Tab-separated table of C-alpha atoms in Angstrom:
chain	number	residue	atom	x	y	z
T	285	MET	CA	54.462	-16.064	-59.599
T	286	ALA	CA	53.850	-13.411	-56.888
T	287	ARG	CA	51.244	-10.912	-57.732
T	288	LYS	CA	52.612	-7.527	-58.349
T	289	MET	CA	51.430	-5.094	-55.542
T	290	GLN	CA	50.618	-1.541	-56.489
T	291	ARG	CA	51.324	1.214	-54.049
T	292	GLY	CA	48.452	1.747	-51.640
T	293	GLN	CA	46.518	-1.287	-52.731
T	294	LEU	CA	44.803	-2.991	-49.908
T	295	TRP	CA	44.687	-6.755	-49.795
T	296	THR	CA	41.197	-8.175	-49.486
T	297	GLY	CA	42.487	-10.431	-46.752
T	298	ASP	CA	43.697	-7.489	-44.655
T	299	PHE	CA	40.348	-5.819	-44.951
T	300	VAL	CA	38.374	-8.889	-43.958
T	301	LEU	CA	40.647	-9.641	-41.028
T	302	SER	CA	40.527	-6.096	-39.645
T	303	LEU	CA	36.756	-5.995	-40.046
T	304	LEU	CA	36.428	-9.291	-38.202
T	305	LEU	CA	38.632	-8.098	-35.361
T	306	PHE	CA	36.646	-4.891	-35.049
T	307	MET	CA	33.346	-6.758	-34.928
T	308	VAL	CA	34.619	-9.217	-32.330
T	309	ALA	CA	35.771	-6.281	-30.180
T	310	SER	CA	32.361	-4.580	-30.550
T	311	VAL	CA	30.396	-7.708	-29.656
T	312	LEU	CA	32.649	-8.301	-26.669
T	313	ALA	CA	32.134	-4.732	-25.453
T	314	PHE	CA	28.332	-4.977	-25.846
T	315	THR	CA	28.239	-8.305	-24.017
T	316	ILE	CA	30.304	-7.046	-21.093
T	317	ILE	CA	28.171	-3.908	-20.701
T	318	TYR	CA	24.892	-5.853	-21.010
T	319	ASN	CA	25.864	-8.541	-18.508
T	320	THR	CA	27.203	-6.042	-15.996
T	321	LEU	CA	24.017	-3.982	-16.094
T	322	GLY	CA	21.918	-7.155	-15.836
T	323	GLN	CA	23.627	-8.280	-12.636
T	324	ASP	CA	23.188	-4.858	-11.019
T	325	ALA	CA	19.534	-4.881	-12.067
T	326	TYR	CA	18.885	-8.181	-10.236
T	327	ASN	CA	20.474	-6.804	-7.083
T	328	ASP	CA	18.319	-3.676	-7.319
T	329	VAL	CA	15.136	-5.749	-7.717
T	330	ARG	CA	16.093	-8.000	-4.823
T	331	LEU	CA	16.884	-5.108	-2.482
T	332	GLU	CA	13.605	-3.405	-3.309
T	333	ALA	CA	11.717	-6.628	-2.532
T	334	VAL	CA	13.473	-6.908	0.827
T	335	GLY	CA	12.580	-3.296	1.625
T	336	ALA	CA	8.918	-3.745	0.689
T	337	ALA	CA	8.588	-6.989	2.674
T	338	THR	CA	10.157	-5.292	5.691
T	339	LEU	CA	7.690	-2.413	5.445
T	340	LEU	CA	4.740	-4.813	5.302
T	341	SER	CA	6.012	-6.676	8.369
T	342	GLN	CA	5.681	-3.550	10.510
T	343	GLU	CA	2.709	-1.510	11.706
T	344	GLY	CA	2.956	1.221	9.154
T	345	TYR	CA	2.092	4.888	9.561
T	346	PRO	CA	-0.358	6.159	10.690
T	347	THR	CA	-0.589	3.280	13.164
T	348	HIS	CA	-4.233	2.550	12.258
T	349	TRP	CA	-3.953	3.577	8.606
T	350	THR	CA	-6.705	3.193	6.050
T	351	SER	CA	-6.488	3.026	2.275
T	352	THR	CA	-6.924	6.824	2.076
T	353	THR	CA	-4.664	7.862	4.956
T	354	VAL	CA	-1.739	5.459	4.484
T	355	ILE	CA	1.728	6.983	4.305
T	356	ARG	CA	3.803	3.891	5.050
T	357	PRO	CA	1.965	0.556	4.762
T	358	GLY	CA	2.336	-2.213	7.333
T	359	LEU	CA	0.148	-5.207	8.021
T	360	MET	CA	0.873	-5.753	11.699
T	361	SER	CA	-1.158	-4.542	14.643
T	362	ASN	CA	-0.273	-5.371	18.222
T	363	ASP	CA	2.335	-7.873	16.938
T	364	ARG	CA	-0.302	-9.759	14.918
T	365	LEU	CA	-1.395	-9.726	11.311
T	366	SER	CA	-4.329	-7.323	10.971
T	367	LEU	CA	-7.128	-8.485	8.695
T	368	ARG	CA	-8.398	-4.916	8.569
T	369	LYS	CA	-5.071	-3.616	7.274
T	370	VAL	CA	-4.860	-6.399	4.697
T	371	THR	CA	-8.347	-5.378	3.492
T	372	GLU	CA	-7.320	-1.719	3.402
T	373	LEU	CA	-4.196	-2.637	1.380
T	374	ALA	CA	-6.435	-4.243	-1.220
T	375	GLY	CA	-8.249	-0.904	-1.518
T	376	VAL	CA	-5.114	1.012	-2.572
T	377	ASP	CA	-4.654	1.239	-6.349
T	378	THR	CA	-1.620	-0.480	-7.852
T	379	ALA	CA	0.260	2.680	-8.885
T	380	ARG	CA	-0.027	4.255	-5.426
T	381	LEU	CA	0.769	0.946	-3.755
T	382	ARG	CA	3.959	0.679	-5.827
T	383	ASN	CA	4.930	4.176	-4.677
T	384	ILE	CA	4.284	3.647	-0.958
T	385	LEU	CA	5.988	0.234	-0.992
T	386	ARG	CA	9.038	2.058	-2.429
T	387	LEU	CA	9.129	-0.170	-5.490
T	388	THR	CA	10.080	0.889	-9.002
T	389	ASP	CA	9.488	-2.514	-10.591
T	390	GLN	CA	6.492	-4.743	-11.208
T	391	PHE	CA	5.180	-6.601	-8.177
T	392	TYR	CA	2.496	-8.952	-6.905
T	393	ILE	CA	1.465	-9.751	-3.326
T	394	TYR	CA	-0.679	-12.692	-2.236
T	395	PHE	CA	-1.189	-14.946	0.788
T	396	THR	CA	-1.140	-18.733	1.105
T	397	ASN	CA	-2.017	-21.077	3.971
T	398	GLN	CA	-0.112	-24.080	5.311
T	399	SER	CA	-1.371	-26.192	2.389
T	400	ASN	CA	0.075	-23.641	-0.023
T	401	ASP	CA	-3.414	-22.715	-1.264
T	402	THR	CA	-4.011	-19.057	-1.993
T	403	VAL	CA	-6.009	-17.410	0.777
T	404	ALA	CA	-8.034	-14.607	-0.754
T	405	LEU	CA	-7.446	-11.949	1.905
T	406	LEU	CA	-6.531	-9.441	-0.813
T	407	GLY	CA	-8.879	-10.882	-3.369
T	408	CYS	CA	-6.479	-13.281	-5.096
T	409	GLY	CA	-3.689	-10.717	-4.739
T	410	VAL	CA	-2.697	-7.139	-5.522
T	411	GLY	CA	-0.250	-5.906	-8.121
T	412	ASP	CA	0.673	-6.379	-11.752
T	413	ILE	CA	-0.573	-9.925	-12.366
T	414	SER	CA	-4.138	-10.977	-13.266
T	415	VAL	CA	-5.065	-14.327	-11.765
T	416	THR	CA	-8.112	-16.384	-12.701
T	417	ALA	CA	-10.628	-16.322	-9.856
T	418	THR	CA	-13.650	-18.596	-9.386
T	419	PRO	CA	-16.223	-16.699	-7.279
T	420	ARG	CA	-17.050	-18.153	-3.894
T	421	ASN	CA	-18.834	-16.682	-0.856
T	422	VAL	CA	-17.518	-17.450	2.605
T	423	SER	CA	-18.894	-16.475	6.010
T	424	LEU	CA	-16.502	-14.798	8.374
T	425	SER	CA	-16.390	-16.309	11.806
T	426	ALA	CA	-18.933	-14.198	13.654
T	427	ILE	CA	-20.497	-13.732	17.049
T	428	ALA	CA	-23.483	-11.668	18.225
T	429	ILE	CA	-23.484	-10.062	21.677
T	430	SER	CA	-26.872	-8.998	22.960
T	431	HIS	CA	-26.490	-9.063	26.719
T	432	VAL	CA	-23.799	-9.125	29.378
T	433	THR	CA	-24.766	-12.731	30.144
T	434	THR	CA	-24.035	-13.659	26.574
T	435	LEU	CA	-20.764	-11.874	26.907
T	436	THR	CA	-19.585	-13.695	30.013
T	437	SER	CA	-20.807	-17.107	28.948
T	438	LEU	CA	-19.492	-17.078	25.434
T	439	LEU	CA	-16.229	-15.301	25.881
T	440	ASN	CA	-14.797	-16.987	29.006
T	441	ILE	CA	-13.997	-13.722	30.643
T	442	SER	CA	-11.374	-13.927	33.335
T	443	THR	CA	-9.873	-11.308	35.580
T	444	ASP	CA	-6.356	-11.314	36.957
T	445	ALA	CA	-5.111	-9.952	40.263
T	446	SER	CA	-4.836	-6.481	38.812
T	447	ASP	CA	-8.454	-6.569	37.604
T	448	ASN	CA	-7.374	-6.735	33.989
T	449	VAL	CA	-10.041	-8.422	31.918
T	450	TYR	CA	-9.150	-11.004	29.303
T	451	SER	CA	-11.197	-12.799	26.723
T	452	ASN	CA	-10.704	-15.264	23.940
T	453	LEU	CA	-12.699	-13.200	21.474
T	454	SER	CA	-11.183	-14.360	18.215
T	455	GLN	CA	-13.922	-14.017	15.606
T	456	ASP	CA	-13.527	-11.834	12.531
T	457	PHE	CA	-16.976	-10.256	12.827
T	458	VAL	CA	-18.791	-9.186	15.999
T	459	LEU	CA	-22.382	-7.940	16.066
T	460	ILE	CA	-23.322	-5.919	19.160
T	461	GLU	CA	-27.061	-5.509	19.452
T	462	GLY	CA	-29.665	-4.355	21.879
T	463	ASN	CA	-29.325	-1.976	24.756
T	464	MET	CA	-26.094	-2.462	26.689
T	465	THR	CA	-26.540	0.469	29.025
T	466	SER	CA	-25.717	-1.085	32.389
T	467	ASN	CA	-22.417	0.178	33.734
T	468	ILE	CA	-20.998	-3.268	34.257
T	469	SER	CA	-21.671	-4.514	30.750
T	470	LYS	CA	-20.567	-1.228	29.238
T	471	GLN	CA	-17.253	-1.320	31.072
T	472	GLN	CA	-16.584	-4.984	30.371
T	473	LEU	CA	-17.623	-4.647	26.769
T	474	GLY	CA	-15.454	-1.590	26.360
T	475	LEU	CA	-12.410	-3.365	27.807
T	476	LEU	CA	-12.925	-6.587	25.898
T	477	VAL	CA	-13.677	-4.895	22.648
T	478	GLY	CA	-10.701	-2.644	23.173
T	479	GLN	CA	-8.440	-5.684	23.426
T	480	ALA	CA	-10.105	-7.516	20.580
T	481	SER	CA	-10.010	-4.440	18.399
T	482	GLN	CA	-6.220	-4.570	18.343
T	483	SER	CA	-6.307	-7.423	15.860
T	484	GLY	CA	-8.358	-6.071	12.993
T	485	MET	CA	-11.884	-7.285	13.732
T	486	THR	CA	-15.045	-5.829	12.248
T	487	PHE	CA	-17.654	-4.650	14.748
T	488	VAL	CA	-21.221	-3.816	13.800
T	489	ILE	CA	-23.314	-2.027	16.409
T	490	VAL	CA	-27.043	-2.082	15.789
T	491	GLY	CA	-29.487	-0.107	17.849
T	492	ASN	CA	-28.660	1.834	20.946
T	493	PRO	CA	-25.846	0.195	22.857
T	494	GLY	CA	-25.362	3.029	25.305
T	495	VAL	CA	-23.218	6.041	25.876
T	496	GLN	CA	-19.489	6.035	25.189
T	497	ILE	CA	-19.184	2.747	23.391
T	498	LEU	CA	-16.150	2.189	21.270
T	499	GLY	CA	-15.081	5.791	21.510
T	500	LEU	CA	-18.301	7.474	20.403
T	501	ASN	CA	-20.859	9.447	22.405
T	502	ILE	CA	-24.345	8.244	21.580
T	503	ASN	CA	-27.246	10.480	22.523
T	504	ALA	CA	-30.967	10.220	22.042
T	505	SER	CA	-33.277	12.908	20.785
T	506	ASN	CA	-36.915	13.306	19.866
T	507	VAL	CA	-37.448	13.715	16.149
T	508	THR	CA	-40.346	14.162	13.783
T	509	ASN	CA	-40.874	13.518	10.096
T	510	ALA	CA	-37.775	13.874	8.023
T	511	SER	CA	-36.066	12.443	4.998
T	512	VAL	CA	-32.658	10.917	4.550
T	513	GLN	CA	-30.388	11.246	1.554
T	514	ALA	CA	-27.921	8.406	1.343
T	515	SER	CA	-24.316	9.413	0.674
T	516	ALA	CA	-22.403	8.164	-2.318
T	517	GLY	CA	-20.602	4.928	-1.562
T	518	VAL	CA	-22.881	3.913	1.298
T	519	GLN	CA	-22.065	0.392	2.264
T	520	LEU	CA	-25.062	-1.153	3.927
T	521	GLY	CA	-27.971	-2.003	1.730
T	522	PHE	CA	-29.006	1.427	0.437
T	523	GLN	CA	-28.495	2.529	-3.115
T	524	THR	CA	-26.669	5.770	-3.736
T	525	ASN	CA	-29.013	8.787	-3.610
T	526	GLU	CA	-31.923	6.697	-2.375
T	527	GLN	CA	-34.407	8.764	-0.452
T	528	LEU	CA	-35.630	7.356	2.846
T	529	ASN	CA	-38.775	8.922	4.240
T	530	ILE	CA	-39.413	8.356	7.897
T	531	SER	CA	-43.085	8.903	8.568
T	532	ALA	CA	-43.399	8.456	12.313
T	533	THR	CA	-43.581	11.094	15.050
T	534	ASN	CA	-41.926	11.448	18.440
T	535	LEU	CA	-39.294	8.880	17.648
T	536	LEU	CA	-36.400	8.291	19.994
T	537	LEU	CA	-33.346	7.854	17.872
T	538	SER	CA	-29.662	7.875	18.364
T	539	THR	CA	-27.302	10.550	17.217
T	540	LEU	CA	-23.552	10.488	17.136
T	541	ASP	CA	-21.330	13.250	18.433
T	542	ALA	CA	-17.865	13.736	17.042
T	543	PRO	CA	-15.449	11.312	18.698
T	544	THR	CA	-13.313	12.397	21.642
T	545	ASP	CA	-11.479	9.123	22.213
T	546	ASN	CA	-7.966	9.019	20.748
T	547	ALA	CA	-8.541	5.417	19.751
T	548	VAL	CA	-11.085	6.596	17.173
T	549	THR	CA	-9.634	7.475	13.797
T	550	SER	CA	-11.073	7.811	10.304
T	551	TYR	CA	-14.590	8.668	11.483
T	552	THR	CA	-17.097	9.040	8.650
T	553	GLN	CA	-20.842	9.557	8.754
T	554	VAL	CA	-21.938	7.485	5.811
T	555	VAL	CA	-25.609	8.480	5.957
T	556	VAL	CA	-27.103	11.130	8.161
T	557	ALA	CA	-30.679	12.319	8.035
T	558	ASN	CA	-31.989	15.794	8.647
T	559	ASN	CA	-31.951	16.131	12.443
T	560	SER	CA	-30.120	12.777	12.506
T	561	LYS	CA	-33.139	10.557	12.208
T	562	ALA	CA	-31.310	7.552	10.861
T	563	VAL	CA	-27.591	7.234	11.143
T	564	TYR	CA	-24.891	5.128	9.670
T	565	ALA	CA	-21.343	5.845	10.586
T	566	THR	CA	-18.077	4.036	10.338
T	567	TRP	CA	-14.859	4.534	12.168
T	568	VAL	CA	-11.656	2.784	13.099
T	569	TYR	CA	-11.382	2.018	16.824
T	570	ASN	CA	-7.808	1.011	17.662
T	571	ASP	CA	-7.413	-1.417	14.759
T	572	ALA	CA	-11.065	-2.462	14.422
T	573	ARG	CA	-13.413	-1.306	11.687
T	574	VAL	CA	-16.703	-0.353	13.378
T	575	TRP	CA	-20.041	0.123	11.646
T	576	TYR	CA	-22.885	1.779	13.518
T	577	ILE	CA	-26.541	1.636	12.500
T	578	ALA	CA	-29.313	3.283	14.460
T	579	THR	CA	-32.855	3.940	13.428
T	580	THR	CA	-36.384	3.033	14.326
T	581	ASN	CA	-38.703	1.264	12.006
T	582	GLY	CA	-39.081	4.041	9.474
T	583	ILE	CA	-40.689	3.615	6.082
T	584	LEU	CA	-38.707	3.555	2.867
T	585	GLN	CA	-39.871	5.418	-0.203
T	586	ASN	CA	-41.126	2.197	-1.760
T	587	GLY	CA	-43.374	1.553	1.231
T	588	SER	CA	-41.237	-1.153	2.860
T	589	THR	CA	-39.752	-0.790	6.338
T	590	ILE	CA	-36.149	-0.009	7.147
T	591	LEU	CA	-35.428	-2.657	9.747
T	592	PRO	CA	-35.668	-5.717	7.458
T	593	THR	CA	-33.463	-3.930	4.944
T	594	LEU	CA	-30.948	-3.200	7.671
T	595	ALA	CA	-31.142	-6.799	8.845
T	596	LYS	CA	-30.370	-8.045	5.346
T	597	ALA	CA	-27.555	-5.532	4.988
T	598	VAL	CA	-25.951	-6.555	8.272
T	599	ASP	CA	-26.411	-10.212	7.430
T	600	ALA	CA	-24.639	-9.594	4.121
T	601	MET	CA	-21.678	-7.952	5.796
T	602	HIS	CA	-20.230	-11.117	7.241
T	603	ILE	CA	-20.450	-12.917	3.920
T	604	VAL	CA	-17.342	-12.042	1.999
T	605	GLN	CA	-15.996	-12.898	-1.418
T	606	GLN	CA	-13.113	-15.343	-1.077
T	607	PRO	CA	-12.660	-16.657	-4.604
T	608	ILE	CA	-10.767	-19.793	-5.524
T	609	CYS	CA	-7.613	-18.423	-7.114
T	610	GLY	CA	-5.435	-19.719	-9.921
T	611	ASN	CA	-1.638	-19.781	-9.744
T	612	ALA	CA	0.227	-16.501	-9.850
T	613	ALA	CA	3.270	-16.325	-12.102
T	614	PRO	CA	5.160	-13.358	-13.536
T	615	PRO	CA	4.906	-12.855	-17.301
T	616	ALA	CA	7.245	-14.690	-19.663
T	617	THR	CA	9.026	-11.384	-20.433
T	618	ALA	CA	9.988	-10.909	-16.772
T	619	LYS	CA	13.674	-10.687	-15.986
T	620	GLN	CA	15.431	-10.484	-12.622
T	621	VAL	CA	12.522	-12.073	-10.731
T	622	SER	CA	12.738	-11.882	-6.956
T	623	PHE	CA	10.481	-13.993	-4.734
T	624	TYR	CA	10.247	-13.066	-1.056
T	625	THR	CA	8.091	-14.593	1.675
T	626	ARG	CA	7.172	-13.682	5.237
T	627	THR	CA	5.084	-15.903	7.537
T	628	PHE	CA	2.553	-14.595	10.038
T	629	THR	CA	0.335	-16.232	12.610
T	630	TYR	CA	-3.340	-15.500	12.202
T	631	HIS	CA	-6.091	-17.077	14.285
T	632	GLN	CA	-3.870	-20.026	15.233
T	633	GLN	CA	-2.780	-20.801	11.696
T	634	LEU	CA	0.242	-19.833	9.659
T	635	LEU	CA	-0.240	-17.514	6.718
T	636	THR	CA	2.583	-16.787	4.310
T	637	MET	CA	2.778	-13.525	2.434
T	638	HIS	CA	4.455	-13.817	-0.974
T	639	LEU	CA	5.995	-10.801	-2.638
T	640	LEU	CA	7.059	-11.165	-6.263
T	641	THR	CA	9.006	-8.388	-7.912
T	642	TRP	CA	10.446	-8.389	-11.391
T	643	ARG	CA	11.726	-6.157	-14.138
T	644	THR	CA	10.533	-6.481	-17.708
T	645	ARG	CA	12.933	-5.805	-20.558
H	11	MET	CA	45.723	-0.639	-60.698
H	12	GLN	CA	44.501	2.865	-61.142
H	13	ARG	CA	45.348	5.694	-58.778
H	14	GLY	CA	41.752	6.161	-57.749
H	15	GLN	CA	41.388	2.598	-56.521
H	16	VAL	CA	43.146	3.383	-53.256
H	17	VAL	CA	40.795	6.234	-52.537
H	18	LEU	CA	37.759	4.075	-53.299
H	19	GLU	CA	38.801	1.263	-51.041
H	20	PHE	CA	39.832	3.670	-48.314
H	21	PHE	CA	36.453	5.396	-48.274
H	22	LEU	CA	34.656	2.055	-48.388
H	23	ILE	CA	36.484	0.860	-45.290
H	24	LEU	CA	36.079	4.206	-43.584
H	25	GLY	CA	32.348	4.218	-44.325
H	26	VAL	CA	31.815	0.745	-42.921
H	27	ALA	CA	33.797	1.611	-39.802
H	28	LEU	CA	31.853	4.839	-39.320
H	29	ILE	CA	28.505	3.096	-39.697
H	30	ILE	CA	29.459	0.428	-37.176
H	31	GLY	CA	30.807	3.096	-34.867
H	32	MET	CA	27.637	5.167	-35.096
H	33	ILE	CA	25.410	2.169	-34.385
H	34	TYR	CA	27.579	1.304	-31.414
H	35	LEU	CA	27.457	4.872	-30.144
H	36	ALA	CA	23.677	5.142	-30.548
H	37	VAL	CA	22.935	1.905	-28.717
H	38	SER	CA	25.356	2.525	-25.878
H	39	THR	CA	24.146	6.121	-25.457
H	40	SER	CA	20.561	4.904	-25.233
H	41	ILE	CA	21.439	2.261	-22.655
H	42	LEU	CA	23.511	4.712	-20.634
H	43	ALA	CA	20.758	7.364	-20.774
H	44	ASP	CA	18.151	4.868	-19.519
H	45	THR	CA	20.497	3.773	-16.759
H	46	SER	CA	21.210	7.371	-15.829
H	47	GLU	CA	17.498	8.166	-15.520
H	48	GLN	CA	16.953	5.086	-13.355
H	49	GLN	CA	19.846	6.200	-11.176
H	50	ARG	CA	18.306	9.678	-10.951
H	51	VAL	CA	14.970	8.283	-9.745
H	52	GLN	CA	16.772	5.959	-7.337
H	53	ALA	CA	18.792	8.861	-5.913
H	54	LEU	CA	15.661	11.001	-5.472
H	55	ASN	CA	13.877	8.103	-3.769
H	56	ASP	CA	16.799	7.492	-1.418
H	57	LEU	CA	16.666	11.146	-0.397
H	58	GLY	CA	12.867	11.509	-0.312
H	59	PHE	CA	12.141	8.336	1.627
H	60	GLY	CA	14.994	9.150	4.001
H	61	ILE	CA	13.338	12.489	4.817
H	62	GLN	CA	9.951	10.741	5.087
H	63	ASP	CA	11.423	8.266	7.583
H	64	GLU	CA	12.810	11.159	9.675
H	65	ILE	CA	9.379	12.787	9.899
H	66	ILE	CA	7.583	9.521	10.625
H	67	LEU	CA	10.071	8.809	13.415
H	68	ALA	CA	9.354	12.230	14.887
H	69	ALA	CA	5.609	11.571	14.619
H	70	THR	CA	5.828	8.318	16.572
H	71	VAL	CA	7.908	9.529	19.531
H	72	SER	CA	6.941	11.617	22.531
H	73	ASP	CA	7.012	15.378	22.850
H	74	GLY	CA	10.393	16.922	23.496
H	75	TYR	CA	12.016	15.103	20.589
H	76	ALA	CA	14.617	17.023	18.645
H	77	ARG	CA	16.981	15.912	15.906
H	78	THR	CA	19.210	17.581	13.370
H	79	PHE	CA	19.899	15.978	10.010
H	80	THR	CA	21.480	17.085	6.774
H	81	ILE	CA	19.890	17.268	3.340
H	82	PRO	CA	22.672	17.113	0.727
H	83	GLN	CA	23.094	19.627	-2.071
H	84	THR	CA	22.886	16.925	-4.715
H	85	ALA	CA	21.125	13.582	-4.837
H	86	ASP	CA	24.015	11.308	-5.787
H	87	ARG	CA	25.452	13.368	-8.705
H	88	PHE	CA	22.093	14.858	-9.726
H	89	THR	CA	21.004	18.394	-8.896
H	90	TYR	CA	17.435	18.766	-7.664
H	91	THR	CA	14.948	21.242	-6.287
H	92	MET	CA	12.858	20.651	-3.189
H	93	SER	CA	9.570	22.062	-1.912
H	94	ASN	CA	7.158	21.030	0.796
H	95	ASP	CA	3.774	21.896	2.240
H	96	GLY	CA	2.058	20.706	5.418
H	97	ASN	CA	1.779	17.073	4.423
H	98	SER	CA	3.975	16.340	1.422
H	99	LEU	CA	7.476	16.834	0.042
H	100	THR	CA	8.233	17.203	-3.671
H	101	LEU	CA	11.652	16.569	-5.223
H	102	LYS	CA	12.317	17.531	-8.827
H	103	SER	CA	15.358	16.657	-10.932
H	104	GLY	CA	15.450	16.775	-14.725
H	105	PRO	CA	12.276	15.142	-16.053
H	106	ALA	CA	11.550	13.364	-12.760
H	107	THR	CA	9.167	14.846	-10.178
H	108	ILE	CA	8.326	12.717	-7.177
H	109	THR	CA	6.042	13.566	-4.243
H	110	TYR	CA	6.313	11.907	-0.846
H	111	ASP	CA	3.482	11.957	1.712
H	112	LEU	CA	4.410	13.153	5.190
H	113	PRO	CA	2.674	13.383	8.565
H	114	ASN	CA	1.485	16.954	9.246
H	115	ILE	CA	4.385	19.335	9.790
H	116	THR	CA	5.007	23.067	9.978
H	117	GLY	CA	8.094	24.666	8.510
H	118	THR	CA	10.181	24.221	5.391
H	119	PHE	CA	13.031	21.889	4.514
H	120	VAL	CA	16.292	23.478	3.379
H	121	VAL	CA	19.444	22.095	1.795
H	122	GLY	CA	21.978	21.593	4.541
H	123	SER	CA	21.219	21.284	8.226
H	124	ASN	CA	17.570	20.798	9.265
H	125	THR	CA	16.212	20.500	12.792
H	126	ILE	CA	13.044	18.567	13.590
H	127	THR	CA	11.354	19.238	16.916
H	128	LYS	CA	8.166	17.848	18.386
H	129	ASN	CA	6.139	19.660	21.015
H	130	GLY	CA	2.561	18.756	20.307
H	131	ASN	CA	3.057	19.076	16.574
H	132	ILE	CA	6.115	18.525	14.415
H	133	ARG	CA	8.150	21.519	13.350
H	134	VAL	CA	10.949	21.610	10.792
H	135	ASN	CA	13.442	24.481	11.213
């Protein structure tokens, strides 16, 4: 017998069916919106990665930028990968690096060699991933130049018909020592170092190499007793705020005038004594990082002499931390992961830069 | 069946539909607001980095360079304000404020046509 329907009474079946239809429509709408936004998000992440990789494959601005002066980062110098610029990139904090790489997402940059092992040019890498690192010290390839004979014999200098001088100077670290004041050696050294400095080497000049070397005027002056206050952040063997007392008289020491060569940028006097008795300075010459140390054998506050301390400090400079790095992988919550690589030649080997970008939901 | 039963069932259905509708509205509004803010930042970055690229180009070429470019009134659909000093440009829109480093310049950017010239140093307008 059919149930008798009252006016306005809703069937339970109608209600359930309409509710089901409404929920299906809602879920469908949510799914379409979510998937559409997800696809656009991947494209955004990918395009940003392409842009950042392109920036890093150029010279950047300023041309010989440092971690404090960088406006647009780039790792190339004279069409080659610059070790100095890679080191400077590692000195930029992650938030600023994200901004200047024009990224809005998470990122990680690291280098590998032809065996796909991580090469710790940037430590293990820079960005938003922490990688396990086993400490390891490595010596940079280094050469010491003390005389023009050393220069010509070690560097296979050749001259073409236009008197252009060429060398095969390819080390990462060059120590220039002694007195290189003869015009011939000064000119050759200036030319060779100028060429070599295009590819990111580190030069350390110890002593009194002569006037107008690597863009700086070096003078000599008589000095008497004085004391030196080390600047904060001094790099070479002295503790911050350490007092150095030089207790000799009539010393002939070097001083540094402000640079006049356009190739010199980012000039900083790290330590300067009263009347310039002992000087450290650092500057960028073309694309080379140059450290300059000049003093005589003054006496430190603890009674020891400066020169052995300087020798140890210089010796320590070409030992760098190149840890053994674990694998880099974005976190499990990463979505829209983009993986971009660029390969560079560096000292006759291939290095691959990896740029990971991802968005976390 | 009593007269009131219709009203009860009607309000029950209406209530359920309203609750579902409100949840839907809240979630979609939140997603759309997030997306809108991302689009705002993206639009500011497109404009800011574009201006940065113009100045960097001027900084890398020889003296005698001159170029006119246009800064739009809105960044995509977002209104913004702009200010600059000798070495940075700041764009502000809604809650977003972004600063872009520039090579040293003299002059001020304006909405509309801007002329960059280089004779020794870089001048804007």
